[in-house]
PDB file of C-alpha atoms in Angstrom:
ATOM      1  CA  UNK A   1       9.620  -6.773  -5.693  1.00 52.00           C
ATOM      2  CA  UNK A   2       8.866  -5.042  -8.972  1.00 51.00           C
ATOM      3  CA  UNK A   3       5.509  -5.385 -10.763  1.00 51.00           C
ATOM      4  CA  UNK A   4       4.290  -4.890 -14.277  1.00 57.00           C
ATOM      5  CA  UNK A   5       0.770  -4.074 -13.043  1.00 62.00           C
ATOM      6  CA  UNK A   6      -0.457  -0.676 -14.192  1.00 80.00           C
ATOM      7  CA  UNK A   7      -0.341   1.840 -11.386  1.00 89.00           C
ATOM      8  CA  UNK A   8      -2.635   4.755 -10.741  1.00 94.00           C
ATOM      9  CA  UNK A   9      -1.811   8.295  -9.606  1.00 96.00           C
ATOM     10  CA  UNK A  10      -3.463   8.496  -6.182  1.00 97.00           C
ATOM     11  CA  UNK A  11      -5.116  11.624  -4.772  1.00 96.00           C
ATOM     12  CA  UNK A  12      -3.622  12.629  -1.469  1.00 96.00           C
ATOM     13  CA  UNK A  13      -3.265  15.242   1.212  1.00 95.00           C
ATOM     14  CA  UNK A  14      -0.125  15.984   3.177  1.00 94.00           C
ATOM     15  CA  UNK A  15       1.472  18.236   5.788  1.00 90.00           C
ATOM     16  CA  UNK A  16       4.794  18.122   3.942  1.00 73.00           C
ATOM     17  CA  UNK A  17       6.882  20.930   5.443  1.00 64.00           C
ATOM     18  CA  UNK A  18      10.516  20.074   4.886  1.00 55.00           C
ATOM     19  CA  UNK A  19      11.797  23.239   6.534  1.00 54.00           C
ATOM     20  CA  UNK A  20      10.000  22.366   9.846  1.00 59.00           C
ATOM     21  CA  UNK A  21      10.509  18.627  10.007  1.00 57.00           C
ATOM     22  CA  UNK A  22      13.311  17.637  12.418  1.00 60.00           C
ATOM     23  CA  UNK A  23      16.102  15.818  10.621  1.00 68.00           C
ATOM     24  CA  UNK A  24      15.852  12.070  10.773  1.00 75.00           C
ATOM     25  CA  UNK A  25      12.129  11.721  11.629  1.00 89.00           C
ATOM     26  CA  UNK A  26      10.400   9.299   9.267  1.00 92.00           C
ATOM     27  CA  UNK A  27       7.494  10.386   7.072  1.00 93.00           C
ATOM     28  CA  UNK A  28       4.199   8.737   8.012  1.00 96.00           C
ATOM     29  CA  UNK A  29       1.758   7.408   5.386  1.00 98.00           C
ATOM     30  CA  UNK A  30      -1.890   6.680   6.225  1.00 98.00           C
ATOM     31  CA  UNK A  31      -3.954   4.157   4.233  1.00 98.00           C
ATOM     32  CA  UNK A  32      -7.745   4.152   4.719  1.00 98.00           C
ATOM     33  CA  UNK A  33     -10.203   1.254   4.837  1.00 95.00           C
ATOM     34  CA  UNK A  34     -13.050  -0.102   2.763  1.00 93.00           C
ATOM     35  CA  UNK A  35     -15.441   2.515   1.465  1.00 91.00           C
ATOM     36  CA  UNK A  36     -13.496   5.314   3.149  1.00 94.00           C
ATOM     37  CA  UNK A  37     -10.924   7.915   2.026  1.00 95.00           C
ATOM     38  CA  UNK A  38      -8.118  10.083   3.114  1.00 96.00           C
ATOM     39  CA  UNK A  39     -10.475  12.445   4.958  1.00 94.00           C
ATOM     40  CA  UNK A  40     -10.851   9.777   7.696  1.00 95.00           C
ATOM     41  CA  UNK A  41      -7.373  10.799   8.935  1.00 97.00           C
ATOM     42  CA  UNK A  42      -8.000  14.533   8.954  1.00 95.00           C
ATOM     43  CA  UNK A  43      -7.872  14.780  12.735  1.00 96.00           C
ATOM     44  CA  UNK A  44      -4.631  12.799  12.907  1.00 97.00           C
ATOM     45  CA  UNK A  45      -2.997  15.018  10.278  1.00 97.00           C
ATOM     46  CA  UNK A  46      -4.093  18.061  12.296  1.00 96.00           C
ATOM     47  CA  UNK A  47      -2.826  16.698  15.632  1.00 97.00           C
ATOM     48  CA  UNK A  48       0.275  18.717  16.654  1.00 95.00           C
ATOM     49  CA  UNK A  49       1.895  15.668  18.293  1.00 95.00           C
ATOM     50  CA  UNK A  50       2.182  14.275  14.747  1.00 95.00           C
ATOM     51  CA  UNK A  51       2.071  17.330  12.430  1.00 92.00           C
ATOM     52  CA  UNK A  52       4.762  19.249  14.370  1.00 91.00           C
ATOM     53  CA  UNK A  53       7.233  16.331  14.272  1.00 91.00           C
ATOM     54  CA  UNK A  54       6.616  14.411  11.066  1.00 92.00           C
ATOM     55  CA  UNK A  55       5.698  14.866   7.441  1.00 92.00           C
ATOM     56  CA  UNK A  56       2.263  13.221   7.100  1.00 95.00           C
ATOM     57  CA  UNK A  57       0.602  11.820   3.982  1.00 96.00           C
ATOM     58  CA  UNK A  58      -2.856  10.256   3.435  1.00 98.00           C
ATOM     59  CA  UNK A  59      -3.950   8.734   0.145  1.00 98.00           C
ATOM     60  CA  UNK A  60      -7.222   7.921  -1.580  1.00 97.00           C
ATOM     61  CA  UNK A  61      -6.866   4.342  -2.844  1.00 98.00           C
ATOM     62  CA  UNK A  62      -8.014   3.754  -6.402  1.00 97.00           C
ATOM     63  CA  UNK A  63     -11.803   4.123  -6.692  1.00 96.00           C
ATOM     64  CA  UNK A  64     -12.060   6.034  -3.433  1.00 97.00           C
ATOM     65  CA  UNK A  65     -12.297   9.719  -2.644  1.00 95.00           C
ATOM     66  CA  UNK A  66     -10.731  11.770  -5.470  1.00 95.00           C
ATOM     67  CA  UNK A  67      -8.830   8.913  -7.126  1.00 97.00           C
ATOM     68  CA  UNK A  68     -10.115   7.421 -10.404  1.00 95.00           C
ATOM     69  CA  UNK A  69     -12.574   4.514 -10.472  1.00 95.00           C
ATOM     70  CA  UNK A  70     -10.687   1.916 -12.519  1.00 94.00           C
ATOM     71  CA  UNK A  71      -9.345  -1.556 -12.042  1.00 92.00           C
ATOM     72  CA  UNK A  72      -7.473  -3.863 -11.665  1.00 93.00           C
ATOM     73  CA  UNK A  73      -8.923  -4.225  -8.128  1.00 94.00           C
ATOM     74  CA  UNK A  74      -6.471  -6.699  -6.572  1.00 94.00           C
ATOM     75  CA  UNK A  75      -4.636  -6.099  -3.331  1.00 95.00           C
ATOM     76  CA  UNK A  76      -1.355  -6.465  -5.286  1.00 96.00           C
ATOM     77  CA  UNK A  77      -2.422  -3.562  -7.558  1.00 96.00           C
ATOM     78  CA  UNK A  78      -3.424  -1.372  -4.610  1.00 97.00           C
ATOM     79  CA  UNK A  79      -0.001  -2.047  -3.017  1.00 97.00           C
ATOM     80  CA  UNK A  80       1.804  -1.113  -6.220  1.00 97.00           C
ATOM     81  CA  UNK A  81      -0.210   2.107  -6.393  1.00 98.00           C
ATOM     82  CA  UNK A  82       1.061   2.901  -2.934  1.00 98.00           C
ATOM     83  CA  UNK A  83       4.623   2.097  -3.903  1.00 97.00           C
ATOM     84  CA  UNK A  84       4.414   4.369  -6.955  1.00 96.00           C
ATOM     85  CA  UNK A  85       3.030   7.145  -4.661  1.00 97.00           C
ATOM     86  CA  UNK A  86       5.873   6.719  -2.168  1.00 96.00           C
ATOM     87  CA  UNK A  87       8.481   6.847  -4.924  1.00 93.00           C
ATOM     88  CA  UNK A  88       7.013   9.984  -6.509  1.00 92.00           C
ATOM     89  CA  UNK A  89       5.756  12.038  -3.570  1.00 91.00           C
ATOM     90  CA  UNK A  90       7.772  10.976  -0.556  1.00 89.00           C
ATOM     91  CA  UNK A  91      11.161   9.673  -1.608  1.00 83.00           C
ATOM     92  CA  UNK A  92      11.748  12.673  -3.878  1.00 73.00           C
ATOM     93  CA  UNK A  93      11.576  14.870  -0.791  1.00 66.00           C
ATOM     94  CA  UNK A  94      13.325  12.713   1.832  1.00 60.00           C
ATOM     95  CA  UNK A  95      16.371  11.179   0.135  1.00 62.00           C
ATOM     96  CA  UNK A  96      14.715   7.776   0.046  1.00 56.00           C
ATOM     97  CA  UNK A  97      14.281   7.562   3.805  1.00 79.00           C
ATOM     98  CA  UNK A  98      12.000   4.761   5.041  1.00 92.00           C
ATOM     99  CA  UNK A  99       8.464   5.518   6.172  1.00 95.00           C
ATOM    100  CA  UNK A 100       6.004   4.560   8.913  1.00 97.00           C
ATOM    101  CA  UNK A 101       2.914   2.993   7.374  1.00 98.00           C
ATOM    102  CA  UNK A 102      -0.421   3.230   9.230  1.00 98.00           C
ATOM    103  CA  UNK A 103      -3.303   1.250   7.829  1.00 98.00           C
ATOM    104  CA  UNK A 104      -6.917   1.146   9.007  1.00 98.00           C
ATOM    105  CA  UNK A 105      -9.206  -1.836   8.385  1.00 95.00           C
ATOM    106  CA  UNK A 106      -8.856  -2.868   4.685  1.00 95.00           C
ATOM    107  CA  UNK A 107      -5.907  -0.420   4.670  1.00 97.00           C
ATOM    108  CA  UNK A 108      -4.099  -2.800   7.010  1.00 98.00           C
ATOM    109  CA  UNK A 109      -4.337  -5.565   4.444  1.00 96.00           C
ATOM    110  CA  UNK A 110      -3.074  -3.245   1.693  1.00 98.00           C
ATOM    111  CA  UNK A 111      -0.255  -2.056   3.977  1.00 98.00           C
ATOM    112  CA  UNK A 112       0.891  -5.580   4.783  1.00 98.00           C
ATOM    113  CA  UNK A 113       0.879  -6.416   1.071  1.00 98.00           C
ATOM    114  CA  UNK A 114       2.953  -3.267   0.414  1.00 98.00           C
ATOM    115  CA  UNK A 115       5.462  -4.026   3.197  1.00 98.00           C
ATOM    116  CA  UNK A 116       5.895  -7.634   2.082  1.00 98.00           C
ATOM    117  CA  UNK A 117       6.640  -6.489  -1.469  1.00 97.00           C
ATOM    118  CA  UNK A 118       8.757  -3.410  -0.629  1.00 96.00           C
ATOM    119  CA  UNK A 119      10.349  -3.848   2.813  1.00 96.00           C
ATOM    120  CA  UNK A 120      13.126  -1.456   1.854  1.00 94.00           C
ATOM    121  CA  UNK A 121      10.569   1.377   1.972  1.00 95.00           C
ATOM    122  CA  UNK A 122       9.251   0.860   5.511  1.00 97.00           C
ATOM    123  CA  UNK A 123      10.674   1.371   9.060  1.00 96.00           C
ATOM    124  CA  UNK A 124       7.478   0.697  11.100  1.00 97.00           C
ATOM    125  CA  UNK A 125       3.964  -0.642  10.631  1.00 98.00           C
ATOM    126  CA  UNK A 126       0.869   0.310  12.677  1.00 98.00           C
ATOM    127  CA  UNK A 127      -2.280  -1.725  12.065  1.00 98.00           C
ATOM    128  CA  UNK A 128      -5.633  -0.176  13.123  1.00 98.00           C
ATOM    129  CA  UNK A 129      -8.312  -2.725  13.980  1.00 98.00           C
ATOM    130  CA  UNK A 130      -7.854  -5.447  11.409  1.00 96.00           C
ATOM    131  CA  UNK A 131      -6.320  -8.892  11.613  1.00 94.00           C
ATOM    132  CA  UNK A 132      -4.389 -10.596   8.850  1.00 90.00           C
ATOM    133  CA  UNK A 133      -5.687 -14.116   9.281  1.00 79.00           C
ATOM    134  CA  UNK A 134      -7.350 -15.777   6.284  1.00 72.00           C
ATOM    135  CA  UNK A 135     -10.982 -14.786   5.733  1.00 71.00           C
ATOM    136  CA  UNK A 136     -13.555 -17.060   4.201  1.00 66.00           C
ATOM    137  CA  UNK A 137     -16.666 -14.859   4.137  1.00 62.00           C
ATOM    138  CA  UNK A 138     -17.537 -11.312   3.131  1.00 65.00           C
ATOM    139  CA  UNK A 139     -18.898  -9.423   6.179  1.00 71.00           C
ATOM    140  CA  UNK A 140     -19.783  -6.339   4.113  1.00 79.00           C
ATOM    141  CA  UNK A 141     -23.545  -5.890   3.509  1.00 82.00           C
ATOM    142  CA  UNK A 142     -24.252  -5.813  -0.270  1.00 88.00           C
ATOM    143  CA  UNK A 143     -25.752  -2.871  -2.000  1.00 94.00           C
ATOM    144  CA  UNK A 144     -29.249  -3.094  -3.511  1.00 93.00           C
ATOM    145  CA  UNK A 145     -28.611  -1.834  -7.053  1.00 94.00           C
ATOM    146  CA  UNK A 146     -27.402  -3.819 -10.090  1.00 95.00           C
ATOM    147  CA  UNK A 147     -23.781  -4.085 -11.154  1.00 94.00           C
ATOM    148  CA  UNK A 148     -24.508  -2.027 -14.207  1.00 96.00           C
ATOM    149  CA  UNK A 149     -26.037   0.807 -12.128  1.00 96.00           C
ATOM    150  CA  UNK A 150     -23.084   0.741  -9.720  1.00 96.00           C
ATOM    151  CA  UNK A 151     -20.524   0.814 -12.512  1.00 96.00           C
ATOM    152  CA  UNK A 152     -22.154   3.820 -14.213  1.00 96.00           C
ATOM    153  CA  UNK A 153     -22.835   5.755 -11.022  1.00 97.00           C
ATOM    154  CA  UNK A 154     -21.840   9.429 -11.619  1.00 96.00           C
ATOM    155  CA  UNK A 155     -19.162  11.224  -9.646  1.00 96.00           C
ATOM    156  CA  UNK A 156     -20.677  14.683 -10.034  1.00 95.00           C
ATOM    157  CA  UNK A 157     -23.980  16.011  -8.866  1.00 96.00           C
ATOM    158  CA  UNK A 158     -25.825  19.313  -8.871  1.00 95.00           C
ATOM    159  CA  UNK A 159     -26.113  19.376  -5.082  1.00 95.00           C
ATOM    160  CA  UNK A 160     -24.985  17.548  -1.938  1.00 95.00           C
ATOM    161  CA  UNK A 161     -28.535  16.465  -1.134  1.00 96.00           C
ATOM    162  CA  UNK A 162     -28.997  14.971  -4.639  1.00 96.00           C
ATOM    163  CA  UNK A 163     -25.731  13.052  -4.180  1.00 97.00           C
ATOM    164  CA  UNK A 164     -26.705  11.659  -0.727  1.00 97.00           C
ATOM    165  CA  UNK A 165     -30.137  10.635  -2.027  1.00 97.00           C
ATOM    166  CA  UNK A 166     -28.585   8.716  -4.941  1.00 97.00           C
ATOM    167  CA  UNK A 167     -26.166   6.903  -2.603  1.00 97.00           C
ATOM    168  CA  UNK A 168     -28.934   6.025  -0.184  1.00 97.00           C
ATOM    169  CA  UNK A 169     -30.990   4.665  -3.098  1.00 96.00           C
ATOM    170  CA  UNK A 170     -28.050   2.349  -3.832  1.00 96.00           C
ATOM    171  CA  UNK A 171     -28.273   0.918  -0.279  1.00 95.00           C
ATOM    172  CA  UNK A 172     -25.810   3.051   1.636  1.00 95.00           C
ATOM    173  CA  UNK A 173     -26.627   4.108   5.153  1.00 94.00           C
ATOM    174  CA  UNK A 174     -27.767   7.737   5.195  1.00 95.00           C
ATOM    175  CA  UNK A 175     -25.939   8.555   8.452  1.00 94.00           C
ATOM    176  CA  UNK A 176     -22.694   7.278   7.002  1.00 92.00           C
ATOM    177  CA  UNK A 177     -23.259   9.314   3.866  1.00 96.00           C
ATOM    178  CA  UNK A 178     -23.830  12.454   5.945  1.00 94.00           C
ATOM    179  CA  UNK A 179     -20.569  11.652   7.670  1.00 91.00           C
ATOM    180  CA  UNK A 180     -18.956  11.466   4.235  1.00 93.00           C
ATOM    181  CA  UNK A 181     -20.266  14.976   3.632  1.00 94.00           C
ATOM    182  CA  UNK A 182     -18.985  16.358   6.948  1.00 91.00           C
ATOM    183  CA  UNK A 183     -15.625  14.618   6.377  1.00 88.00           C
ATOM    184  CA  UNK A 184     -15.253  16.166   2.872  1.00 89.00           C
ATOM    185  CA  UNK A 185     -15.485  13.027   0.770  1.00 93.00           C
ATOM    186  CA  UNK A 186     -18.661  14.540  -0.793  1.00 95.00           C
ATOM    187  CA  UNK A 187     -17.990  18.227  -1.382  1.00 93.00           C
ATOM    188  CA  UNK A 188     -18.645  21.241  -3.558  1.00 93.00           C
ATOM    189  CA  UNK A 189     -15.753  21.665  -5.981  1.00 89.00           C
ATOM    190  CA  UNK A 190     -13.779  24.867  -6.731  1.00 81.00           C
ATOM    191  CA  UNK A 191     -16.296  25.415  -9.557  1.00 79.00           C
ATOM    192  CA  UNK A 192     -18.732  26.375  -6.826  1.00 74.00           C
ATOM    193  CA  UNK A 193     -22.451  25.559  -6.215  1.00 76.00           C
ATOM    194  CA  UNK A 194     -23.916  23.229  -8.736  1.00 83.00           C
ATOM    195  CA  UNK A 195     -20.761  21.036  -9.030  1.00 92.00           C
ATOM    196  CA  UNK A 196     -20.545  18.502  -6.204  1.00 96.00           C
ATOM    197  CA  UNK A 197     -17.931  15.762  -6.201  1.00 95.00           C
ATOM    198  CA  UNK A 198     -18.948  12.340  -4.945  1.00 96.00           C
ATOM    199  CA  UNK A 199     -15.980  10.489  -3.376  1.00 95.00           C
ATOM    200  CA  UNK A 200     -18.087   7.452  -2.507  1.00 96.00           C
ATOM    201  CA  UNK A 201     -18.596   5.027  -5.368  1.00 97.00           C
ATOM    202  CA  UNK A 202     -20.950   2.037  -5.264  1.00 97.00           C
ATOM    203  CA  UNK A 203     -18.904  -0.122  -7.691  1.00 96.00           C
ATOM    204  CA  UNK A 204     -15.671   0.448  -5.706  1.00 96.00           C
ATOM    205  CA  UNK A 205     -17.552  -0.475  -2.513  1.00 94.00           C
ATOM    206  CA  UNK A 206     -18.737  -3.744  -4.099  1.00 94.00           C
ATOM    207  CA  UNK A 207     -15.701  -4.860  -5.988  1.00 94.00           C
ATOM    208  CA  UNK A 208     -13.153  -4.182  -3.239  1.00 93.00           C
ATOM    209  CA  UNK A 209     -15.111  -6.506  -0.936  1.00 89.00           C
ATOM    210  CA  UNK A 210     -15.347  -9.234  -3.542  1.00 86.00           C
ATOM    211  CA  UNK A 211     -13.235 -12.384  -3.744  1.00 83.00           C
ATOM    212  CA  UNK A 212     -10.891 -10.628  -6.187  1.00 81.00           C
ATOM    213  CA  UNK A 213     -10.620  -7.380  -4.214  1.00 87.00           C
ATOM    214  CA  UNK A 214      -8.068  -6.353  -1.538  1.00 91.00           C
ATOM    215  CA  UNK A 215     -10.187  -7.277   1.457  1.00 87.00           C
ATOM    216  CA  UNK A 216     -10.793 -11.067   1.317  1.00 86.00           C
ATOM    217  CA  UNK A 217      -7.947 -12.917  -0.412  1.00 87.00           C
ATOM    218  CA  UNK A 218      -5.589 -14.852   1.888  1.00 88.00           C
ATOM    219  CA  UNK A 219      -2.921 -12.605   3.430  1.00 93.00           C
ATOM    220  CA  UNK A 220      -1.203 -15.221   5.593  1.00 93.00           C
ATOM    221  CA  UNK A 221       1.871 -15.588   3.358  1.00 95.00           C
ATOM    222  CA  UNK A 222       2.424 -11.826   3.190  1.00 97.00           C
ATOM    223  CA  UNK A 223       2.124 -11.494   6.987  1.00 97.00           C
ATOM    224  CA  UNK A 224       4.550 -14.356   7.450  1.00 96.00           C
ATOM    225  CA  UNK A 225       6.991 -12.694   5.014  1.00 97.00           C
ATOM    226  CA  UNK A 226       6.860  -9.436   7.079  1.00 98.00           C
ATOM    227  CA  UNK A 227       7.332 -11.404  10.290  1.00 97.00           C
ATOM    228  CA  UNK A 228      10.222 -13.546   9.121  1.00 96.00           C
ATOM    229  CA  UNK A 229      12.116 -11.157   6.848  1.00 95.00           C
ATOM    230  CA  UNK A 230      11.869  -7.760   8.510  1.00 94.00           C
ATOM    231  CA  UNK A 231      12.654  -6.417  11.944  1.00 95.00           C
ATOM    232  CA  UNK A 232      10.447  -3.385  11.810  1.00 97.00           C
ATOM    233  CA  UNK A 233       8.454  -2.265  14.895  1.00 97.00           C
ATOM    234  CA  UNK A 234       4.907  -3.466  14.363  1.00 98.00           C
ATOM    235  CA  UNK A 235       1.827  -2.430  16.347  1.00 98.00           C
ATOM    236  CA  UNK A 236      -1.779  -3.700  16.307  1.00 98.00           C
ATOM    237  CA  UNK A 237      -4.363  -1.313  17.879  1.00 98.00           C
ATOM    238  CA  UNK A 238      -7.763  -2.925  18.503  1.00 98.00           C
ATOM    239  CA  UNK A 239     -11.191  -1.440  19.121  1.00 98.00           C
ATOM    240  CA  UNK A 240     -12.718  -2.185  22.507  1.00 97.00           C
ATOM    241  CA  UNK A 241     -16.177  -2.258  20.984  1.00 97.00           C
ATOM    242  CA  UNK A 242     -17.190  -3.861  17.700  1.00 94.00           C
ATOM    243  CA  UNK A 243     -13.664  -4.782  16.540  1.00 96.00           C
ATOM    244  CA  UNK A 244     -13.222  -6.025  12.976  1.00 93.00           C
ATOM    245  CA  UNK A 245     -10.363  -8.248  14.170  1.00 95.00           C
ATOM    246  CA  UNK A 246     -11.241 -11.696  15.479  1.00 93.00           C
ATOM    247  CA  UNK A 247      -9.662 -13.159  18.619  1.00 94.00           C
ATOM    248  CA  UNK A 248      -8.356 -16.095  16.621  1.00 92.00           C
ATOM    249  CA  UNK A 249      -6.912 -13.811  13.980  1.00 93.00           C
ATOM    250  CA  UNK A 250      -5.082 -11.702  16.511  1.00 96.00           C
ATOM    251  CA  UNK A 251      -3.710 -14.799  18.258  1.00 96.00           C
ATOM    252  CA  UNK A 252      -2.459 -16.134  14.908  1.00 94.00           C
ATOM    253  CA  UNK A 253      -0.738 -12.820  14.166  1.00 96.00           C
ATOM    254  CA  UNK A 254       0.983 -12.914  17.570  1.00 96.00           C
ATOM    255  CA  UNK A 255       2.130 -16.497  17.156  1.00 96.00           C
ATOM    256  CA  UNK A 256       3.515 -15.716  13.699  1.00 96.00           C
ATOM    257  CA  UNK A 257       5.205 -12.510  14.810  1.00 97.00           C
ATOM    258  CA  UNK A 258       6.231 -12.548  18.487  1.00 97.00           C
ATOM    259  CA  UNK A 259       7.484  -8.953  18.305  1.00 97.00           C
ATOM    260  CA  UNK A 260       3.963  -7.679  17.539  1.00 98.00           C
ATOM    261  CA  UNK A 261       2.697  -5.224  20.122  1.00 98.00           C
ATOM    262  CA  UNK A 262      -1.049  -5.469  20.652  1.00 98.00           C
ATOM    263  CA  UNK A 263      -3.157  -2.879  22.470  1.00 98.00           C
ATOM    264  CA  UNK A 264      -6.905  -2.431  22.936  1.00 98.00           C
ATOM    265  CA  UNK A 265      -7.834   1.210  23.042  1.00 98.00           C
ATOM    266  CA  UNK A 266     -10.238   2.165  25.770  1.00 97.00           C
ATOM    267  CA  UNK A 267     -13.681   3.227  24.740  1.00 97.00           C
ATOM    268  CA  UNK A 268     -12.898   2.851  21.031  1.00 97.00           C
ATOM    269  CA  UNK A 269     -14.893   1.469  18.120  1.00 96.00           C
ATOM    270  CA  UNK A 270     -13.698   0.251  14.749  1.00 96.00           C
ATOM    271  CA  UNK A 271     -12.389   3.675  13.710  1.00 96.00           C
ATOM    272  CA  UNK A 272      -9.950   3.707  16.653  1.00 97.00           C
ATOM    273  CA  UNK A 273      -8.215   6.735  15.231  1.00 97.00           C
ATOM    274  CA  UNK A 274     -11.434   8.709  15.595  1.00 95.00           C
ATOM    275  CA  UNK A 275     -12.876   7.236  18.798  1.00 96.00           C
ATOM    276  CA  UNK A 276      -9.592   7.309  20.732  1.00 98.00           C
ATOM    277  CA  UNK A 277      -7.308   9.654  18.836  1.00 98.00           C
ATOM    278  CA  UNK A 278      -5.069  10.399  21.768  1.00 98.00           C
ATOM    279  CA  UNK A 279      -3.929   6.811  22.331  1.00 98.00           C
ATOM    280  CA  UNK A 280      -3.712   6.161  18.615  1.00 98.00           C
ATOM    281  CA  UNK A 281      -1.341   9.138  18.281  1.00 98.00           C
ATOM    282  CA  UNK A 282       0.707   7.972  21.219  1.00 98.00           C
ATOM    283  CA  UNK A 283       1.210   4.575  19.696  1.00 98.00           C
ATOM    284  CA  UNK A 284       2.067   5.894  16.192  1.00 98.00           C
ATOM    285  CA  UNK A 285       4.695   8.180  17.757  1.00 98.00           C
ATOM    286  CA  UNK A 286       6.049   5.282  19.856  1.00 98.00           C
ATOM    287  CA  UNK A 287       6.426   3.097  16.731  1.00 97.00           C
ATOM    288  CA  UNK A 288       8.152   5.951  14.832  1.00 96.00           C
ATOM    289  CA  UNK A 289      10.478   6.710  17.752  1.00 95.00           C
ATOM    290  CA  UNK A 290      11.430   3.061  18.136  1.00 95.00           C
ATOM    291  CA  UNK A 291      12.247   2.839  14.452  1.00 94.00           C
ATOM    292  CA  UNK A 292      14.259   6.070  14.617  1.00 91.00           C
ATOM    293  CA  UNK A 293      16.152   4.855  17.717  1.00 90.00           C
ATOM    294  CA  UNK A 294      17.022   1.597  16.010  1.00 88.00           C
ATOM    295  CA  UNK A 295      18.326   3.454  12.995  1.00 85.00           C
ATOM    296  CA  UNK A 296      15.824   1.823  10.708  1.00 81.00           C
ATOM    297  CA  UNK A 297      14.552   4.950   9.003  1.00 72.00           C
ATOM    298  CA  UNK A 298      17.556   6.343   7.219  1.00 65.00           C
ATOM    299  CA  UNK A 299      18.390   6.104   3.556  1.00 47.00           C
ATOM    300  CA  UNK A 300      21.707   4.525   4.535  1.00 42.00           C
ATOM    301  CA  UNK A 301      19.758   1.672   6.100  1.00 41.00           C
ATOM    302  CA  UNK A 302      17.493   1.180   3.086  1.00 36.00           C
ATOM    303  CA  UNK A 303      17.813  -2.594   3.150  1.00 39.00           C
ATOM    304  CA  UNK A 304      18.000  -3.242   6.934  1.00 38.00           C
ATOM    305  CA  UNK A 305      14.471  -4.435   7.228  1.00 36.00           C
ATOM    306  CA  UNK A 306      14.961  -7.196   4.678  1.00 36.00           C
ATOM    307  CA  UNK A 307      17.975  -8.782   6.343  1.00 35.00           C
TER     308      UNK A 307
END
C-alpha cells in the first residue's frame, strides 16, 4: 500500500555488520513505545544471542529521541516513516529480504499498522505487552503545562540537570527522566559540555496519546488484515505485573488470529524486554527461526505473506 503522506527521516542505531551476518537470517527492526526511544532496546542490541546472528535496527519514531518533532501524528504516518526507513536503510543492504518487526507498547500498534500496509516487507511480528483491541480511553496521565509551552519546549539545554528540571516542571516523573538520562535519550552532544540534547518532548508525549495519535485510534481492521492475509509467525509477550494489555484484548487477538502465540514472561513488568530480557530474546529468536525455516524471509518470497 503506497501513501502520499510526507515521511520523515528517522534517527536510528544499528548493529549492521553484513560481513558477519549468516546468509539468510532476517534483519530485526525494533519500534519503541509512547514517550520512549531507540535507547530502550540498547540491551537487546547488545545481547550476543541477537547481535551475533542478526542485523539489528532500532528507530526513534517522529518526535522521539533524535528524530524531528513534526506532524502529521497519525499512526498511518508513523507506519509510512517506518516503511521509508526500511526501504532506505535495510533493503539497500539485504537485497529486499523481509524483516522481523518487534514493537513495544505503542510500537506494537505502529508495527501492526506497518505490517497491514506493507506485508511484503515482513516475515515475523513480535508484540511486546500491548493488545490491538479497540481503545476508548486515554490511560496516559496528562502533563501540567499548556499546549503552547509544550509545543515550544526546547531540545537543547546547557546542562543535564537543567533539562531534567524543565521536564519535571512539565509534569514528567523525575525518576523516569533520570532513566532517560541513563539510557542516553538525554545526553551531552559531541559539542561537549554546555550542549545537552533532550530526546524527550512534551508535545510529542501529549499528541501521540491523543485521539488523532498512533496510540488510541481503532486498530481492529489492521489486526484482522494481518490475521487473514498473512501467514507470518506472530508472538505476543505479556508482562506478568502491570501489563498494558487487557485480558479481553488478548482474547480478541487470539480469536481473530488462531496462530498467535501468547506468553507471559515471569517476573516481568510492562517493559518486558528490560525486566525479562532472556526470555524476550528467546522468543524473538524463535520467531525469526520459524520464519527462516518456512522460507518467508527471502527476497524471492517477497509476496508470500500476502497470499
